[in-house]
Short mmCIF file of N, CA and C in Angstrom, two decimals:
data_model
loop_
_atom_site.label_atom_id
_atom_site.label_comp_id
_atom_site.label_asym_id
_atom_site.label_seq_id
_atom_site.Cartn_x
_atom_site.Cartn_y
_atom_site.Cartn_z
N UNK A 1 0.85 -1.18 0.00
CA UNK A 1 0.00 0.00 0.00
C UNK A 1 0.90 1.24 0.00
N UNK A 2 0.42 2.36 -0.72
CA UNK A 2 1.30 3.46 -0.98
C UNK A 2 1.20 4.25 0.83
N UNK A 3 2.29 4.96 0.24
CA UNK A 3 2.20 5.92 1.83
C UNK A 3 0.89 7.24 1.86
N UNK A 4 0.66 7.17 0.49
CA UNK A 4 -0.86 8.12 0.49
C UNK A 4 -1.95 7.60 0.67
N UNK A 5 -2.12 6.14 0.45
CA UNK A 5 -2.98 5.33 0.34
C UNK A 5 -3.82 4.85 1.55
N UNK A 6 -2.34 4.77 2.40
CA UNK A 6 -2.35 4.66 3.78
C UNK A 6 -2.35 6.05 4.30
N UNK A 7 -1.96 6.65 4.20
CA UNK A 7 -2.89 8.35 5.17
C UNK A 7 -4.70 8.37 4.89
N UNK A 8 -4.18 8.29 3.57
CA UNK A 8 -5.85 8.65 3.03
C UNK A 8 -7.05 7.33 4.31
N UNK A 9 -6.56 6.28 4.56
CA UNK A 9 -6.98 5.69 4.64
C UNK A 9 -7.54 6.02 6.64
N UNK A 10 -5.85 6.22 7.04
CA UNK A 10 -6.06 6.61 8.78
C UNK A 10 -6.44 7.74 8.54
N UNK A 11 -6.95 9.42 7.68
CA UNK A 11 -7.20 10.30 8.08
C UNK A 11 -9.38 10.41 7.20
N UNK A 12 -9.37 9.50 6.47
CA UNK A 12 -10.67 10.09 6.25
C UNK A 12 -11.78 10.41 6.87
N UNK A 13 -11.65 9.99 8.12
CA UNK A 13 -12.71 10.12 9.00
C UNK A 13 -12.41 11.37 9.54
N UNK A 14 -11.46 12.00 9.55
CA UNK A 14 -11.24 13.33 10.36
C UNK A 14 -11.39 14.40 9.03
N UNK A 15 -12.17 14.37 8.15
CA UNK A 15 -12.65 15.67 7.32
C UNK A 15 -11.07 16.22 6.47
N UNK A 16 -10.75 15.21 6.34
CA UNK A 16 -9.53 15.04 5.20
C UNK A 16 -9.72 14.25 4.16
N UNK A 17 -9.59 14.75 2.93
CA UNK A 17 -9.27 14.15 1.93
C UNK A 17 -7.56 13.88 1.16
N UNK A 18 -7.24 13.10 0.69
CA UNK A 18 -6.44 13.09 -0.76
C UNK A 18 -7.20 13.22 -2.24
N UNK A 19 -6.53 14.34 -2.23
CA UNK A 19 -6.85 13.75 -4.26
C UNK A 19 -5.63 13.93 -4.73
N UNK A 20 -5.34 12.94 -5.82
CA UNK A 20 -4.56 13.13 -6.80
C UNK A 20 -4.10 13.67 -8.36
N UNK A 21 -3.24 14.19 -8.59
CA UNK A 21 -3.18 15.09 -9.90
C UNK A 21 -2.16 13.95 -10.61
N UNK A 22 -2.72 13.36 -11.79
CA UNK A 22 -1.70 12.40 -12.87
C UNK A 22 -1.20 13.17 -13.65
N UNK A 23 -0.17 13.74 -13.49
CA UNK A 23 0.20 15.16 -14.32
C UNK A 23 0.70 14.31 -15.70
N UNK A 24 0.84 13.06 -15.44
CA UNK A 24 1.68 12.93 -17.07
C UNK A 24 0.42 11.57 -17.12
N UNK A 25 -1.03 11.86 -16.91
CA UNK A 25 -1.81 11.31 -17.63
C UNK A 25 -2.38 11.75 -19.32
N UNK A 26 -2.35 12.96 -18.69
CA UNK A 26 -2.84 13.91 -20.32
C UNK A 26 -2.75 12.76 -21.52
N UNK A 27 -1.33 12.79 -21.72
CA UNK A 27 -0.82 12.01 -22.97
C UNK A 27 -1.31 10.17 -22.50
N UNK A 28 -1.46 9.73 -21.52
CA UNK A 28 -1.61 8.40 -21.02
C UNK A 28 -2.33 7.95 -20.12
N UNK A 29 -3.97 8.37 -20.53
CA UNK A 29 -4.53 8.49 -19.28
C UNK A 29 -4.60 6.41 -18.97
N UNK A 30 -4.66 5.49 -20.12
CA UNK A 30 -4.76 4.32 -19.51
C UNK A 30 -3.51 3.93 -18.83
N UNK A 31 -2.61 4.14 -18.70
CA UNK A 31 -1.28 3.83 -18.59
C UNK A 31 -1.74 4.37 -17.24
N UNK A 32 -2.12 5.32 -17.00
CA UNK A 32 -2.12 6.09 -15.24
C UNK A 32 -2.98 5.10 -14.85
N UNK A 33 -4.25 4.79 -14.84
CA UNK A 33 -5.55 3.88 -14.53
C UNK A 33 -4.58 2.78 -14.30
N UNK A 34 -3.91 2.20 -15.00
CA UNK A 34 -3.75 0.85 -14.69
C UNK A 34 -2.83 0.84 -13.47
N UNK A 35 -2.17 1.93 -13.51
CA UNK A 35 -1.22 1.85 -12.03
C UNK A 35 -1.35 2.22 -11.35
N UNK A 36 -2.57 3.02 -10.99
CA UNK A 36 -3.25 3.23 -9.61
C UNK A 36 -4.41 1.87 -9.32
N UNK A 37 -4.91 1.08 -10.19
CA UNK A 37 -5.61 0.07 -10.07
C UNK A 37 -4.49 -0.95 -9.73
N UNK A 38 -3.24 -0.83 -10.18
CA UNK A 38 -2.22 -1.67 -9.78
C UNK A 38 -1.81 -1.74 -8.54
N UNK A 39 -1.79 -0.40 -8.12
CA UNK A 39 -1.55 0.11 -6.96
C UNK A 39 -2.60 -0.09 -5.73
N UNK A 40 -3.81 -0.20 -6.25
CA UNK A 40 -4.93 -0.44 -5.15
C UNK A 40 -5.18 0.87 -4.44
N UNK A 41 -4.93 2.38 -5.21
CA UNK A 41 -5.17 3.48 -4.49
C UNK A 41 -6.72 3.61 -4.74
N UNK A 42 -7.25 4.33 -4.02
CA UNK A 42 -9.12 4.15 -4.18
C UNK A 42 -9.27 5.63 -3.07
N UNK A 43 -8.32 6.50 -3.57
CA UNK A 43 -9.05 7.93 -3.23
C UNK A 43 -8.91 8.82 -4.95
N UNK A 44 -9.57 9.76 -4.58
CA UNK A 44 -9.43 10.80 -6.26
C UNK A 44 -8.17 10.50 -6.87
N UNK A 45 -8.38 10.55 -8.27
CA UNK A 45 -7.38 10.85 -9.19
C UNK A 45 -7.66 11.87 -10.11
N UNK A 46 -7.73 12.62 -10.36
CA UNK A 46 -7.53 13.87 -11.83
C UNK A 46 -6.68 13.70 -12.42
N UNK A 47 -6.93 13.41 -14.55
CA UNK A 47 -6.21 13.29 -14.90
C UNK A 47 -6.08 14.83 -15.58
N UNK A 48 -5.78 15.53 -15.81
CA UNK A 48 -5.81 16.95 -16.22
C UNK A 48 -6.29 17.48 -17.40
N UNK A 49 -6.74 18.20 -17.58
CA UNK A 49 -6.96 18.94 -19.11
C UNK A 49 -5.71 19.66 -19.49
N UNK A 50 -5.55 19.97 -21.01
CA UNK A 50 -4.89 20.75 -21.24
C UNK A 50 -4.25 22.34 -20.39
N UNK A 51 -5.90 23.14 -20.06
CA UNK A 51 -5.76 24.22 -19.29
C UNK A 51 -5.32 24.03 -17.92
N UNK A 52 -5.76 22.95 -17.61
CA UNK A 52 -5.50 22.78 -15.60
C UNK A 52 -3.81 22.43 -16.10
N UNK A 53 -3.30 22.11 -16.90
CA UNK A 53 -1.82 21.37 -17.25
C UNK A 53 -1.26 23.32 -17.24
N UNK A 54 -1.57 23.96 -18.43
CA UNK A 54 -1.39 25.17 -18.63
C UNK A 54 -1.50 26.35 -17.67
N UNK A 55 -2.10 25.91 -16.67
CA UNK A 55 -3.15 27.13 -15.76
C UNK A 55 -2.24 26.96 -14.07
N UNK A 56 -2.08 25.80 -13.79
CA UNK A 56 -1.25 25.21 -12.95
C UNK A 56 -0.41 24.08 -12.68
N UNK A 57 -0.19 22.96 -14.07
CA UNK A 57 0.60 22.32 -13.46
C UNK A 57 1.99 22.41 -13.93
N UNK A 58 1.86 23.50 -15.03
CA UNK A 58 3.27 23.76 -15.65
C UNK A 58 3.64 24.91 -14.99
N UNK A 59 3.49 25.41 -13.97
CA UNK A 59 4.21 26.37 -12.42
C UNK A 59 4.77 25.42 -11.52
N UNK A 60 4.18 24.36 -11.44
CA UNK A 60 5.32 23.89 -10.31
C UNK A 60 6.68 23.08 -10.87
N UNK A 61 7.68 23.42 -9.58
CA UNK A 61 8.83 23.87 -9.99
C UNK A 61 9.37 22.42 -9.02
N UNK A 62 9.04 21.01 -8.63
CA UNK A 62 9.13 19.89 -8.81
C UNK A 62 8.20 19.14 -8.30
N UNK A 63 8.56 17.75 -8.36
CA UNK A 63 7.45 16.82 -8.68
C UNK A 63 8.36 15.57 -7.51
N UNK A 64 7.04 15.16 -6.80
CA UNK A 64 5.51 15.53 -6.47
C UNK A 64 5.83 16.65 -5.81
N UNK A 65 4.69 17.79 -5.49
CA UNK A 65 4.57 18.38 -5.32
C UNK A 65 3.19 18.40 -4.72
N UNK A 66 2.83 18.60 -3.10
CA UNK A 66 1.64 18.28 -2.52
C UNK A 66 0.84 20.35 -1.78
N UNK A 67 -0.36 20.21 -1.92
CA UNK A 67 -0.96 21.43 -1.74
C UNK A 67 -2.05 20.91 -0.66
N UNK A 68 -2.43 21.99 -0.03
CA UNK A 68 -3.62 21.88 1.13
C UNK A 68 -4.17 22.85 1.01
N UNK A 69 -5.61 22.26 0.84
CA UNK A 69 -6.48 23.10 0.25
C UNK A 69 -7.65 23.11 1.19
N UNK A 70 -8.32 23.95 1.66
CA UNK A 70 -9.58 24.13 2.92
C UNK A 70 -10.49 23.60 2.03
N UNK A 71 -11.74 24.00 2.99
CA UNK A 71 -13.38 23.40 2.31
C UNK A 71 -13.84 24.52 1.54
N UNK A 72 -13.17 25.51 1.29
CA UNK A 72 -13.47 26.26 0.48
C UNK A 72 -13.05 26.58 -1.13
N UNK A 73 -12.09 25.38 -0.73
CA UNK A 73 -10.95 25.57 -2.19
C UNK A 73 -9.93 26.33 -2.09
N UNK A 74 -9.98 26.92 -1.49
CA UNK A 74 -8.45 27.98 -0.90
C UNK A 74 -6.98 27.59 -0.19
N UNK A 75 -6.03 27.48 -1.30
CA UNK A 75 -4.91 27.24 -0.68
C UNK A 75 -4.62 27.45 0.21
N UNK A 76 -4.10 26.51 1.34
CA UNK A 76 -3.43 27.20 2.62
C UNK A 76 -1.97 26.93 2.82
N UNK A 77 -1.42 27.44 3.64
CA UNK A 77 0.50 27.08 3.85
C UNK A 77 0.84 27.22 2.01
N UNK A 78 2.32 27.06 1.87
CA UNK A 78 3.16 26.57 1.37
C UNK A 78 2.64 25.43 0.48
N UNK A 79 3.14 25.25 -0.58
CA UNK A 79 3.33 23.69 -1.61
C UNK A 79 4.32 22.93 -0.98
N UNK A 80 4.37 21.26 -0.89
CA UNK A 80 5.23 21.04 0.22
C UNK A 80 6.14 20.01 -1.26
N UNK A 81 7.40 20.48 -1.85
CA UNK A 81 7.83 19.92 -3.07
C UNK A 81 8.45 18.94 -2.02
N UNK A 82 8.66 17.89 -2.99
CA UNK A 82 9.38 16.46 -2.18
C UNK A 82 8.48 15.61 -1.78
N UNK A 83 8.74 14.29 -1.74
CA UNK A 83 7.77 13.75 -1.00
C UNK A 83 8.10 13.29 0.58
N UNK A 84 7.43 12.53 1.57
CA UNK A 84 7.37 12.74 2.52
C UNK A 84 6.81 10.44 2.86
N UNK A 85 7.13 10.65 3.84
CA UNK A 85 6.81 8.87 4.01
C UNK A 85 4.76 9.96 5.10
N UNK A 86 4.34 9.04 5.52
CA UNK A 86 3.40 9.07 5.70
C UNK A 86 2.94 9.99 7.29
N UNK A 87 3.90 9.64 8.25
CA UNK A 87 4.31 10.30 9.49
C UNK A 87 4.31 11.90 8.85
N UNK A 88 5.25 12.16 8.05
CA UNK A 88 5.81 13.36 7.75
C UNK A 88 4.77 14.06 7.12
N UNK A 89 3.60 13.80 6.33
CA UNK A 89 2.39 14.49 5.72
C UNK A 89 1.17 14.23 7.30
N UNK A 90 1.66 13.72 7.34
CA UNK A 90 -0.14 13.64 8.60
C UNK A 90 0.75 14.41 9.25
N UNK A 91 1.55 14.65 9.70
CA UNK A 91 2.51 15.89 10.48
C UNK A 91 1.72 17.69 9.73
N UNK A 92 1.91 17.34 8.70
CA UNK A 92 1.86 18.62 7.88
C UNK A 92 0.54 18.83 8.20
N UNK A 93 -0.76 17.79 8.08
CA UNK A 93 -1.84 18.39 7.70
C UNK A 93 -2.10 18.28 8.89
N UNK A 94 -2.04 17.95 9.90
CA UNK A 94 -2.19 18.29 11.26
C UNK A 94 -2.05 19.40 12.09
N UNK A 95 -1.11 19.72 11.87
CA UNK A 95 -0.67 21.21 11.76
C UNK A 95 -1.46 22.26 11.22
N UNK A 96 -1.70 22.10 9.71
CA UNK A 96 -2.57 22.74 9.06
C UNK A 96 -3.97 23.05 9.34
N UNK A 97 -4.72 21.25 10.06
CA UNK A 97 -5.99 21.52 10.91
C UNK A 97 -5.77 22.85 12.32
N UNK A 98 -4.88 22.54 12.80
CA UNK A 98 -4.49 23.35 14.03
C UNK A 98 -5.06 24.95 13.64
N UNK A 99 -4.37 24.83 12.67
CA UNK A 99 -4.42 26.67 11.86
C UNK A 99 -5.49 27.37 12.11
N UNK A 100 -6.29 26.18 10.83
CA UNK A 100 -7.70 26.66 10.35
C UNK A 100 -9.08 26.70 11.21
N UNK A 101 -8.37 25.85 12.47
CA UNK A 101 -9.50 25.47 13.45
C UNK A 101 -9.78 26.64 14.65
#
């Protein structure tokens, strides 16, 4: 099980989501499907449009690259570039609940 797979999994009950952005689905969206079905992930995936590719995913400046977003849609904190084992993001968004609460 991925380390998002597993957050998604210990935080959904606390008014957290994951979704995911397949930034290099555009060109391959079956190629993405099969490896998150490979993967056994079963929270959101977005595979992007051209404009969401154009509008925001060709600004970020590396990959993965994770965002926290309220119930309003409104970015909060920092983009957190790098990835993180699973401790280290439930750290982040924990924090982040702290904020907003």
């Amino acid at each position: 099980m991925s380390e998002l797979q597993a957050l998604y999994e210990e935080m959904k009950g606390q008014e957290v989501n994951i979704i995911g952005i397949a930034a290099d689905g555009i060109d391959n969206e079956i190629g993405v499907l099969d490896i998150l079905r490979k993967a056994d992930v079963t929270f959101i995936n977005i595979i992007p449009d051209e404009k969401f590719m154009n509008d925001f995913i060709s600004k970020i400046r590396g990959v993965p690259t994770s965002i926290l977003v309220n119930d309003k849609g409104e970015i909060i904190g920092k983009p957190i570039v790098g990835s993180r084992n699973r401790e280290g993001y439930k750290e982040i968004i924990e924090e982040a609940l702290k904020n907003i609460n």
